[in-house]
Amino acid sequence: MSFTLRSKQVHLPQGPRPATLTVDGERIAAIGPYDAPCDTDLADLALLPGLVDTHVHVNEPGRTEWEGFATATRAAAAGGVTTIVDMPLNSLPPTTSVAALREKQAAAAGQCFVDVGFWGGAVPGNAGDLPALHEAGVFGFKSFLVDSGVPEFPPLDAAGLGLAFAAVDALFVVHAEDPAALRPAPPSRAYADFLASRPPAAEVSAVGTALSAAATAGARVHILHLSAADALRLLRQAREDGVRASAETCPHYLTLDGLAVPDGATEFKCCPPIRDPGNQDGLWAGLADGTISIVVSDHSPSTPALKRRDSGDFAAAWGGIASLQLGLPVMWTAARERGFTLADVVRWMSTGPADLVGLRTKGRLVVGADADLVAFDPTGSFVVDPSRLYHRHPVTPYAATPLSGVVHRTWLRGAPVGDDPRGRFLRRDVH
């Protein structure tokens, strides 16, 4: 299939401008002037590269009742996300060996509406499995420095992290909270009680541990879902010292107010937690100066029963926010209010995540790249209706929230995403 489409706002690496894109098969074949002949005129709709979300928990196989590849990837496409990288938990088995990776891929086969890559897991005792798993195509390795919430994916201590770093030259992505700095969370419907149990100091300490281990081993480390702005100074210093370190944050940390969470509203619970507005300002400053390079969902759904919505007990509820379909409008709404541009959002949510994992043909509108495209109305608006979300359980802290920006159409490798799940598996060493 070959076709052309144009927009007055095509988001190219050099910045947005009027242009016409020619798509030939699955790739972008040419980028020409706006007044060139075209098949589809998007007019005032912005044309964006498909979003790349490198932090998604699909949970299949084993916990498909929480989520699954069909539902997660359909939600992704509806939100303008054309590539996801699946976390090694909370599936059963977790992706900590080549055999487990093959089992996950078999479960996902024929179900994916977007392209899918996979993280491997680094857990106690599997350092010897990491080279083969890396060779099998995973994009790197996820580890926890604190209880993951599931027994089959235990945390590493500092020594274990060092062993993993030494086992393979790979990208390591780390959930950085220090268990020694956490406090017991009492049974409570008050979010403040939960928030007090996971202070910023727990993140700062664990980020320091990860950066120190990376410096010793010469490893590449990426800090996942940073919520404590106090840790940014450590990242800045580590980079100045030559450590290969990067960090991400998530839409909920940048937009939701931890001081305003209603009693019993466990849909707001995640780990690390949503903090106060002053801390949020610090995270935005980290984005502005590049200390935080990407924004991803950390889509971590569960069944409504596990969220304990009946009791509203934050201590007992599963910690995770499902937002895969909403990340683009959530971020655009907040970014615009803070003086950022849509080009900034594209850098944080498309190009940056693709660069993190080495996907050179994703997340950018350039000749030769995959024709992963999003027609987006930055002036449109809507109110979040959970019944219109595609992920398996429509539990969201954004319910009834007015948002700016509407996804009109998503193309995956040159074809509009529809009812045909034509997503492919991605390998670290191919793209």
GROMACS .gro file of C-alpha atoms in nm:
model
  431
    1MET     CA    1   0.000   0.000   0.000
    2SER     CA    2   0.123   0.347  -0.088
    3PHE     CA    3  -0.050   0.669   0.011
    4THR     CA    4   0.015   1.032   0.100
    5LEU     CA    5  -0.122   1.248   0.377
    6ARG     CA    6  -0.055   1.601   0.483
    7SER     CA    7  -0.098   1.822   0.786
    8LYS     CA    8  -0.032   2.180   0.878
    9GLN     CA    9   0.155   2.048   1.183
   10VAL     CA   10   0.375   1.749   1.103
   11HIS     CA   11   0.603   1.681   1.400
   12LEU     CA   12   0.942   1.623   1.242
   13PRO     CA   13   1.268   1.594   1.441
   14GLN     CA   14   1.351   1.954   1.345
   15GLY     CA   15   1.015   2.074   1.479
   16PRO     CA   16   0.657   2.094   1.356
   17ARG     CA   17   0.583   2.235   1.011
   18PRO     CA   18   0.334   2.192   0.726
   19ALA     CA   19   0.434   1.890   0.519
   20THR     CA   20   0.317   1.593   0.315
   21LEU     CA   21   0.421   1.237   0.404
   22THR     CA   22   0.442   0.957   0.152
   23VAL     CA   23   0.402   0.607   0.294
   24ASP     CA   24   0.515   0.313   0.085
   25GLY     CA   25   0.432  -0.022   0.238
   26GLU     CA   26   0.523  -0.006   0.606
   27ARG     CA   27   0.774   0.281   0.593
   28ILE     CA   28   0.786   0.655   0.543
   29ALA     CA   29   0.917   0.694   0.188
   30ALA     CA   30   0.929   1.073   0.151
   31ILE     CA   31   0.854   1.399   0.331
   32GLY     CA   32   0.760   1.679   0.095
   33PRO     CA   33   0.602   2.023   0.083
   34TYR     CA   34   0.255   2.080   0.219
   35ASP     CA   35   0.110   2.173  -0.120
   36ALA     CA   36   0.213   1.843  -0.284
   37PRO     CA   37  -0.072   1.620  -0.408
   38CYS     CA   38  -0.209   1.400  -0.132
   39ASP     CA   39  -0.469   1.132  -0.066
   40THR     CA   40  -0.567   1.251   0.284
   41ASP     CA   41  -0.562   1.608   0.413
   42LEU     CA   42  -0.554   1.618   0.794
   43ALA     CA   43  -0.579   1.999   0.782
   44ASP     CA   44  -0.542   2.128   1.139
   45LEU     CA   45  -0.495   1.786   1.296
   46ALA     CA   46  -0.136   1.737   1.408
   47LEU     CA   47   0.051   1.440   1.266
   48LEU     CA   48   0.268   1.280   1.533
   49PRO     CA   49   0.496   0.977   1.540
   50GLY     CA   50   0.335   0.691   1.726
   51LEU     CA   51   0.409   0.696   2.098
   52VAL     CA   52   0.655   0.443   2.240
   53ASP     CA   53   0.572   0.324   2.593
   54THR     CA   54   0.861   0.131   2.743
   55HIS     CA   55   0.692   0.064   3.077
   56VAL     CA   56   0.380  -0.152   3.043
   57HIS     CA   57   0.269  -0.444   3.260
   58VAL     CA   58   0.055  -0.669   3.039
   59ASN     CA   59   0.047  -0.957   3.294
   60GLU     CA   60  -0.017  -1.236   3.042
   61PRO     CA   61   0.022  -1.532   3.078
   62GLY     CA   62  -0.070  -1.626   3.432
   63ARG     CA   63  -0.256  -1.313   3.541
   64THR     CA   64  -0.456  -1.241   3.228
   65GLU     CA   65  -0.757  -1.163   3.446
   66TRP     CA   66  -0.563  -0.848   3.544
   67GLU     CA   67  -0.487  -0.747   3.183
   68GLY     CA   68  -0.380  -0.915   2.859
   69PHE     CA   69  -0.213  -0.848   2.527
   70ALA     CA   70  -0.540  -0.800   2.336
   71THR     CA   71  -0.687  -0.549   2.579
   72ALA     CA   72  -0.364  -0.365   2.662
   73THR     CA   73  -0.255  -0.319   2.302
   74ARG     CA   74  -0.602  -0.210   2.188
   75ALA     CA   75  -0.597   0.053   2.463
   76ALA     CA   76  -0.248   0.155   2.353
   77ALA     CA   77  -0.355   0.210   1.994
   78ALA     CA   78  -0.660   0.410   2.101
   79GLY     CA   79  -0.423   0.639   2.289
   80GLY     CA   80  -0.180   0.686   2.002
   81VAL     CA   81   0.076   0.436   2.135
   82THR     CA   82   0.211   0.215   1.856
   83THR     CA   83   0.494   0.038   2.043
   84ILE     CA   84   0.507  -0.102   2.394
   85VAL     CA   85   0.781  -0.283   2.584
   86ASP     CA   86   0.632  -0.533   2.827
   87MET     CA   87   0.764  -0.565   3.181
   88PRO     CA   88   0.882  -0.910   3.302
   89LEU     CA   89   0.625  -0.917   3.581
   90ASN     CA   90   0.340  -0.967   3.681
   91SER     CA   91   0.307  -1.253   3.436
   92LEU     CA   92   0.346  -1.615   3.539
   93PRO     CA   93   0.614  -1.718   3.476
   94PRO     CA   94   0.806  -1.390   3.496
   95THR     CA   95   1.042  -1.325   3.206
   96THR     CA   96   1.360  -1.432   3.384
   97SER     CA   97   1.475  -1.701   3.137
   98VAL     CA   98   1.462  -1.772   2.766
   99ALA     CA   99   1.199  -2.040   2.826
  100ALA     CA  100   0.977  -1.791   3.007
  101LEU     CA  101   1.021  -1.538   2.725
  102ARG     CA  102   0.911  -1.797   2.471
  103GLU     CA  103   0.608  -1.881   2.684
  104LYS     CA  104   0.509  -1.515   2.700
  105GLN     CA  105   0.554  -1.470   2.325
  106ALA     CA  106   0.340  -1.777   2.259
  107ALA     CA  107   0.064  -1.630   2.476
  108ALA     CA  108   0.085  -1.295   2.298
  109ALA     CA  109   0.098  -1.431   1.943
  110GLY     CA  110  -0.189  -1.312   1.724
  111GLN     CA  111  -0.332  -1.080   1.991
  112CYS     CA  112  -0.130  -0.759   1.959
  113PHE     CA  113  -0.272  -0.443   1.800
  114VAL     CA  114   0.063  -0.261   1.828
  115ASP     CA  115   0.425  -0.372   1.807
  116VAL     CA  116   0.560  -0.528   2.126
  117GLY     CA  117   0.905  -0.572   2.275
  118PHE     CA  118   0.998  -0.739   2.602
  119TRP     CA  119   1.211  -0.668   2.906
  120GLY     CA  120   1.386  -0.948   3.088
  121GLY     CA  121   1.402  -0.971   3.465
  122ALA     CA  122   1.706  -0.971   3.694
  123VAL     CA  123   1.628  -1.151   4.021
  124PRO     CA  124   1.837  -1.330   4.284
  125GLY     CA  125   2.010  -1.633   4.135
  126ASN     CA  126   1.951  -1.572   3.763
  127ALA     CA  127   2.262  -1.373   3.669
  128GLY     CA  128   2.377  -1.672   3.467
  129ASP     CA  129   2.059  -1.660   3.259
  130LEU     CA  130   2.096  -1.296   3.159
  131PRO     CA  131   2.339  -1.331   2.863
  132ALA     CA  132   2.118  -1.586   2.685
  133LEU     CA  133   1.806  -1.383   2.755
  134HIS     CA  134   1.976  -1.074   2.614
  135GLU     CA  135   2.081  -1.273   2.308
  136ALA     CA  136   1.717  -1.380   2.268
  137GLY     CA  137   1.626  -1.016   2.206
  138VAL     CA  138   1.501  -0.859   2.528
  139PHE     CA  139   1.571  -0.486   2.550
  140GLY     CA  140   1.735  -0.504   2.891
  141PHE     CA  141   1.663  -0.613   3.245
  142LYS     CA  142   1.422  -0.496   3.512
  143SER     CA  143   1.505  -0.531   3.879
  144PHE     CA  144   1.356  -0.421   4.209
  145LEU     CA  145   1.543  -0.300   4.514
  146VAL     CA  146   1.225  -0.342   4.720
  147ASP     CA  147   0.949  -0.604   4.741
  148SER     CA  148   0.783  -0.618   4.398
  149GLY     CA  149   0.446  -0.722   4.537
  150VAL     CA  150   0.464  -1.070   4.383
  151PRO     CA  151   0.671  -1.351   4.538
  152GLU     CA  152   0.803  -1.493   4.211
  153PHE     CA  153   0.994  -1.169   4.134
  154PRO     CA  154   1.204  -1.101   4.447
  155PRO     CA  155   1.424  -0.793   4.486
  156LEU     CA  156   1.799  -0.761   4.453
  157ASP     CA  157   2.019  -0.612   4.720
  158ALA     CA  158   2.317  -0.394   4.628
  159ALA     CA  159   2.545  -0.697   4.589
  160GLY     CA  160   2.292  -0.876   4.369
  161LEU     CA  161   2.253  -0.569   4.154
  162GLY     CA  162   2.629  -0.563   4.108
  163LEU     CA  163   2.631  -0.929   4.003
  164ALA     CA  164   2.360  -0.862   3.745
  165PHE     CA  165   2.547  -0.559   3.609
  166ALA     CA  166   2.861  -0.769   3.575
  167ALA     CA  167   2.684  -1.057   3.398
  168VAL     CA  168   2.602  -0.878   3.071
  169ASP     CA  169   2.656  -0.544   2.901
  170ALA     CA  170   2.292  -0.441   2.884
  171LEU     CA  171   2.046  -0.171   2.980
  172PHE     CA  172   1.927  -0.219   3.339
  173VAL     CA  173   1.603  -0.053   3.451
  174VAL     CA  174   1.556  -0.029   3.825
  175HIS     CA  175   1.262   0.019   4.058
  176ALA     CA  176   1.446   0.227   4.316
  177GLU     CA  177   1.301   0.231   4.667
  178ASP     CA  178   1.501   0.138   4.976
  179PRO     CA  179   1.313  -0.109   5.199
  180ALA     CA  180   1.508   0.010   5.502
  181ALA     CA  181   1.361   0.359   5.457
  182LEU     CA  182   0.999   0.246   5.425
  183ARG     CA  183   0.753   0.248   5.714
  184PRO     CA  184   0.464   0.010   5.779
  185ALA     CA  185   0.142   0.143   5.629
  186PRO     CA  186  -0.147   0.108   5.874
  187PRO     CA  187  -0.489  -0.007   5.752
  188SER     CA  188  -0.645   0.322   5.652
  189ARG     CA  189  -0.874   0.494   5.404
  190ALA     CA  190  -0.656   0.807   5.427
  191TYR     CA  191  -0.407   0.846   5.144
  192ALA     CA  192  -0.182   1.051   5.373
  193ASP     CA  193  -0.117   0.741   5.584
  194PHE     CA  194  -0.002   0.545   5.282
  195LEU     CA  195   0.204   0.837   5.150
  196ALA     CA  196   0.387   0.867   5.482
  197SER     CA  197   0.491   0.502   5.457
  198ARG     CA  198   0.695   0.562   5.138
  199PRO     CA  199   0.889   0.886   5.197
  200PRO     CA  200   1.108   1.055   4.935
  201ALA     CA  201   1.413   0.941   5.131
  202ALA     CA  202   1.341   0.582   5.028
  203GLU     CA  203   1.376   0.675   4.662
  204VAL     CA  204   1.679   0.896   4.716
  205SER     CA  205   1.862   0.619   4.901
  206ALA     CA  206   1.783   0.352   4.641
  207VAL     CA  207   1.866   0.578   4.346
  208GLY     CA  208   2.202   0.632   4.513
  209THR     CA  209   2.249   0.256   4.546
  210ALA     CA  210   2.171   0.195   4.179
  211LEU     CA  211   2.396   0.477   4.057
  212SER     CA  212   2.684   0.363   4.278
  213ALA     CA  213   2.656   0.006   4.151
  214ALA     CA  214   2.645   0.129   3.792
  215ALA     CA  215   2.951   0.347   3.846
  216THR     CA  216   3.147   0.055   3.990
  217ALA     CA  217   3.049  -0.183   3.709
  218GLY     CA  218   3.053   0.069   3.424
  219ALA     CA  219   2.693  -0.033   3.359
  220ARG     CA  220   2.408   0.153   3.192
  221VAL     CA  221   2.123   0.217   3.436
  222HIS     CA  222   1.781   0.373   3.397
  223ILE     CA  223   1.572   0.477   3.699
  224LEU     CA  224   1.209   0.380   3.657
  225HIS     CA  225   0.901   0.589   3.746
  226LEU     CA  226   1.083   0.854   3.948
  227SER     CA  227   0.842   1.026   4.184
  228ALA     CA  228   1.078   1.200   4.431
  229ALA     CA  229   1.229   1.518   4.289
  230ASP     CA  230   1.492   1.511   4.564
  231ALA     CA  231   1.669   1.231   4.376
  232LEU     CA  232   1.734   1.447   4.070
  233ARG     CA  233   2.049   1.594   4.223
  234LEU     CA  234   2.200   1.245   4.244
  235LEU     CA  235   2.127   1.180   3.877
  236ARG     CA  236   2.281   1.510   3.773
  237GLN     CA  237   2.595   1.442   3.974
  238ALA     CA  238   2.626   1.086   3.845
  239ARG     CA  239   2.612   1.205   3.487
  240GLU     CA  240   2.875   1.468   3.555
  241ASP     CA  241   3.089   1.186   3.692
  242GLY     CA  242   3.045   0.984   3.371
  243VAL     CA  243   2.786   0.730   3.483
  244ARG     CA  244   2.558   0.612   3.202
  245ALA     CA  245   2.237   0.700   3.383
  246SER     CA  246   1.890   0.813   3.277
  247ALA     CA  247   1.547   0.842   3.434
  248GLU     CA  248   1.180   0.846   3.354
  249THR     CA  249   0.865   0.965   3.523
  250CYS     CA  250   0.495   0.907   3.460
  251PRO     CA  251   0.188   1.119   3.382
  252HIS     CA  252   0.035   1.055   3.724
  253TYR     CA  253   0.336   1.197   3.906
  254LEU     CA  254   0.326   1.506   3.685
  255THR     CA  255  -0.046   1.576   3.706
  256LEU     CA  256  -0.213   1.429   4.016
  257ASP     CA  257  -0.200   1.592   4.359
  258GLY     CA  258  -0.113   1.359   4.645
  259LEU     CA  259  -0.256   1.607   4.895
  260ALA     CA  260  -0.599   1.599   4.729
  261VAL     CA  261  -0.662   1.223   4.697
  262PRO     CA  262  -1.007   1.146   4.840
  263ASP     CA  263  -1.044   0.903   5.128
  264GLY     CA  264  -1.076   0.546   5.003
  265ALA     CA  265  -0.985   0.635   4.642
  266THR     CA  266  -0.747   0.343   4.598
  267GLU     CA  267  -0.736   0.393   4.222
  268PHE     CA  268  -0.471   0.657   4.306
  269LYS     CA  269  -0.239   0.409   4.479
  270CYS     CA  270   0.092   0.333   4.311
  271CYS     CA  271   0.449   0.266   4.424
  272PRO     CA  272   0.637   0.491   4.451
  273PRO     CA  273   0.349   0.719   4.545
  274ILE     CA  274   0.200   1.035   4.398
  275ARG     CA  275   0.343   1.320   4.606
  276ASP     CA  276   0.270   1.688   4.675
  277PRO     CA  277   0.251   1.978   4.426
  278GLY     CA  278   0.590   2.120   4.527
  279ASN     CA  279   0.755   1.788   4.447
  280GLN     CA  280   0.563   1.781   4.120
  281ASP     CA  281   0.709   2.118   4.025
  282GLY     CA  282   1.053   1.966   4.080
  283LEU     CA  283   0.976   1.680   3.842
  284TRP     CA  284   0.867   1.924   3.572
  285ALA     CA  285   1.194   2.112   3.624
  286GLY     CA  286   1.377   1.781   3.579
  287LEU     CA  287   1.199   1.732   3.248
  288ALA     CA  288   1.280   2.086   3.140
  289ASP     CA  289   1.653   2.047   3.200
  290GLY     CA  290   1.672   1.691   3.064
  291THR     CA  291   1.755   1.511   3.388
  292ILE     CA  292   1.433   1.318   3.327
  293SER     CA  293   1.436   1.220   2.962
  294ILE     CA  294   1.111   1.030   2.905
  295VAL     CA  295   0.751   0.997   3.023
  296VAL     CA  296   0.591   0.652   3.018
  297SER     CA  297   0.275   0.506   3.167
  298ASP     CA  298   0.385   0.236   3.411
  299HIS     CA  299   0.049   0.085   3.314
  300SER     CA  300   0.003  -0.154   3.606
  301PRO     CA  301  -0.356  -0.276   3.625
  302SER     CA  302  -0.518  -0.535   3.844
  303THR     CA  303  -0.866  -0.664   3.912
  304PRO     CA  304  -1.103  -0.423   4.091
  305ALA     CA  305  -1.109  -0.663   4.384
  306LEU     CA  306  -0.733  -0.625   4.432
  307LYS     CA  307  -0.770  -0.248   4.436
  308ARG     CA  308  -0.992  -0.297   4.746
  309ARG     CA  309  -1.243  -0.046   4.623
  310ASP     CA  310  -1.500  -0.195   4.859
  311SER     CA  311  -1.304  -0.111   5.174
  312GLY     CA  312  -1.091   0.172   5.039
  313ASP     CA  313  -0.797   0.046   5.246
  314PHE     CA  314  -0.481   0.189   5.093
  315ALA     CA  315  -0.257  -0.048   5.286
  316ALA     CA  316  -0.428  -0.356   5.142
  317ALA     CA  317  -0.490  -0.231   4.786
  318TRP     CA  318  -0.274  -0.326   4.489
  319GLY     CA  319  -0.043  -0.042   4.389
  320GLY     CA  320  -0.069   0.040   4.022
  321ILE     CA  321  -0.234   0.287   3.786
  322ALA     CA  322  -0.389   0.190   3.453
  323SER     CA  323  -0.348   0.479   3.211
  324LEU     CA  324  -0.211   0.343   2.883
  325GLN     CA  325  -0.493   0.493   2.674
  326LEU     CA  326  -0.484   0.836   2.837
  327GLY     CA  327  -0.118   0.931   2.863
  328LEU     CA  328  -0.102   1.160   2.558
  329PRO     CA  329  -0.399   1.384   2.646
  330VAL     CA  330  -0.308   1.382   3.015
  331MET     CA  331   0.042   1.502   2.935
  332TRP     CA  332  -0.065   1.752   2.670
  333THR     CA  333  -0.323   1.906   2.906
  334ALA     CA  334  -0.064   1.960   3.179
  335ALA     CA  335   0.231   2.046   2.954
  336ARG     CA  336   0.041   2.321   2.772
  337GLU     CA  337  -0.063   2.478   3.100
  338ARG     CA  338   0.304   2.491   3.204
  339GLY     CA  339   0.423   2.650   2.882
  340PHE     CA  340   0.561   2.341   2.710
  341THR     CA  341   0.484   2.254   2.349
  342LEU     CA  342   0.342   1.950   2.175
  343ALA     CA  343   0.692   1.896   2.033
  344ASP     CA  344   0.815   1.856   2.392
  345VAL     CA  345   0.552   1.590   2.456
  346VAL     CA  346   0.655   1.408   2.137
  347ARG     CA  347   1.018   1.410   2.253
  348TRP     CA  348   0.925   1.277   2.599
  349MET     CA  349   0.676   1.012   2.485
  350SER     CA  350   0.784   0.906   2.133
  351THR     CA  351   1.144   0.978   2.039
  352GLY     CA  352   1.294   0.958   2.387
  353PRO     CA  353   1.157   0.615   2.480
  354ALA     CA  354   1.250   0.478   2.135
  355ASP     CA  355   1.604   0.607   2.184
  356LEU     CA  356   1.623   0.456   2.532
  357VAL     CA  357   1.580   0.103   2.396
  358GLY     CA  358   1.748   0.157   2.058
  359LEU     CA  359   1.441   0.146   1.835
  360ARG     CA  360   1.578   0.354   1.550
  361THR     CA  361   1.275   0.310   1.324
  362LYS     CA  362   1.021   0.406   1.591
  363GLY     CA  363   0.914   0.730   1.754
  364ARG     CA  364   1.015   0.970   1.475
  365LEU     CA  365   0.887   1.091   1.140
  366VAL     CA  366   1.187   1.046   0.911
  367VAL     CA  367   1.238   0.875   0.577
  368GLY     CA  368   1.291   0.504   0.637
  369ALA     CA  369   1.115   0.493   0.974
  370ASP     CA  370   0.813   0.275   1.034
  371ALA     CA  371   0.495   0.457   0.934
  372ASP     CA  372   0.361   0.462   1.289
  373LEU     CA  373   0.143   0.772   1.283
  374VAL     CA  374  -0.111   0.952   1.499
  375ALA     CA  375  -0.365   1.211   1.386
  376PHE     CA  376  -0.412   1.424   1.697
  377ASP     CA  377  -0.632   1.725   1.760
  378PRO     CA  378  -0.447   1.941   2.014
  379THR     CA  379  -0.742   2.179   2.040
  380GLY     CA  380  -1.003   1.911   2.104
  381SER     CA  381  -1.125   1.810   2.447
  382PHE     CA  382  -1.317   1.535   2.623
  383VAL     CA  383  -1.413   1.413   2.967
  384VAL     CA  384  -1.273   1.075   3.069
  385ASP     CA  385  -1.546   0.813   3.065
  386PRO     CA  386  -1.413   0.485   3.208
  387SER     CA  387  -1.660   0.285   3.000
  388ARG     CA  388  -1.477   0.401   2.686
  389LEU     CA  389  -1.139   0.265   2.798
  390TYR     CA  390  -1.015  -0.053   2.633
  391HIS     CA  391  -0.795  -0.194   2.906
  392ARG     CA  392  -0.953  -0.491   3.079
  393HIS     CA  393  -1.073  -0.317   3.395
  394PRO     CA  394  -1.176   0.048   3.354
  395VAL     CA  395  -1.047   0.161   3.693
  396THR     CA  396  -0.874   0.498   3.664
  397PRO     CA  397  -0.791   0.801   3.880
  398TYR     CA  398  -0.873   1.015   3.575
  399ALA     CA  399  -1.245   0.930   3.573
  400ALA     CA  400  -1.455   1.239   3.494
  401THR     CA  401  -1.141   1.449   3.434
  402PRO     CA  402  -1.163   1.700   3.147
  403LEU     CA  403  -0.863   1.662   2.915
  404SER     CA  404  -0.729   1.846   2.611
  405GLY     CA  405  -0.622   1.662   2.298
  406VAL     CA  406  -0.806   1.392   2.106
  407VAL     CA  407  -0.656   1.100   1.912
  408HIS     CA  408  -0.847   1.071   1.584
  409ARG     CA  409  -0.660   0.788   1.412
  410THR     CA  410  -0.360   0.566   1.465
  411TRP     CA  411  -0.159   0.391   1.192
  412LEU     CA  412   0.073   0.098   1.263
  413ARG     CA  413   0.339   0.049   0.996
  414GLY     CA  414   0.127   0.220   0.734
  415ALA     CA  415  -0.213   0.066   0.807
  416PRO     CA  416  -0.491   0.214   1.024
  417VAL     CA  417  -0.528   0.019   1.346
  418GLY     CA  418  -0.862  -0.160   1.333
  419ASP     CA  419  -0.997  -0.499   1.431
  420ASP     CA  420  -0.699  -0.693   1.292
  421PRO     CA  421  -0.427  -0.749   1.554
  422ARG     CA  422  -0.125  -0.711   1.326
  423GLY     CA  423   0.136  -0.612   1.582
  424ARG     CA  424   0.480  -0.770   1.564
  425PHE     CA  425   0.735  -0.871   1.823
  426LEU     CA  426   1.041  -0.649   1.837
  427ARG     CA  427   1.397  -0.755   1.917
  428ARG     CA  428   1.671  -0.544   2.068
  429ASP     CA  429   1.920  -0.639   1.798
  430VAL     CA  430   1.698  -0.589   1.494
  431HIS     CA  431   1.541  -0.244   1.527
   0.00000   0.00000   0.00000
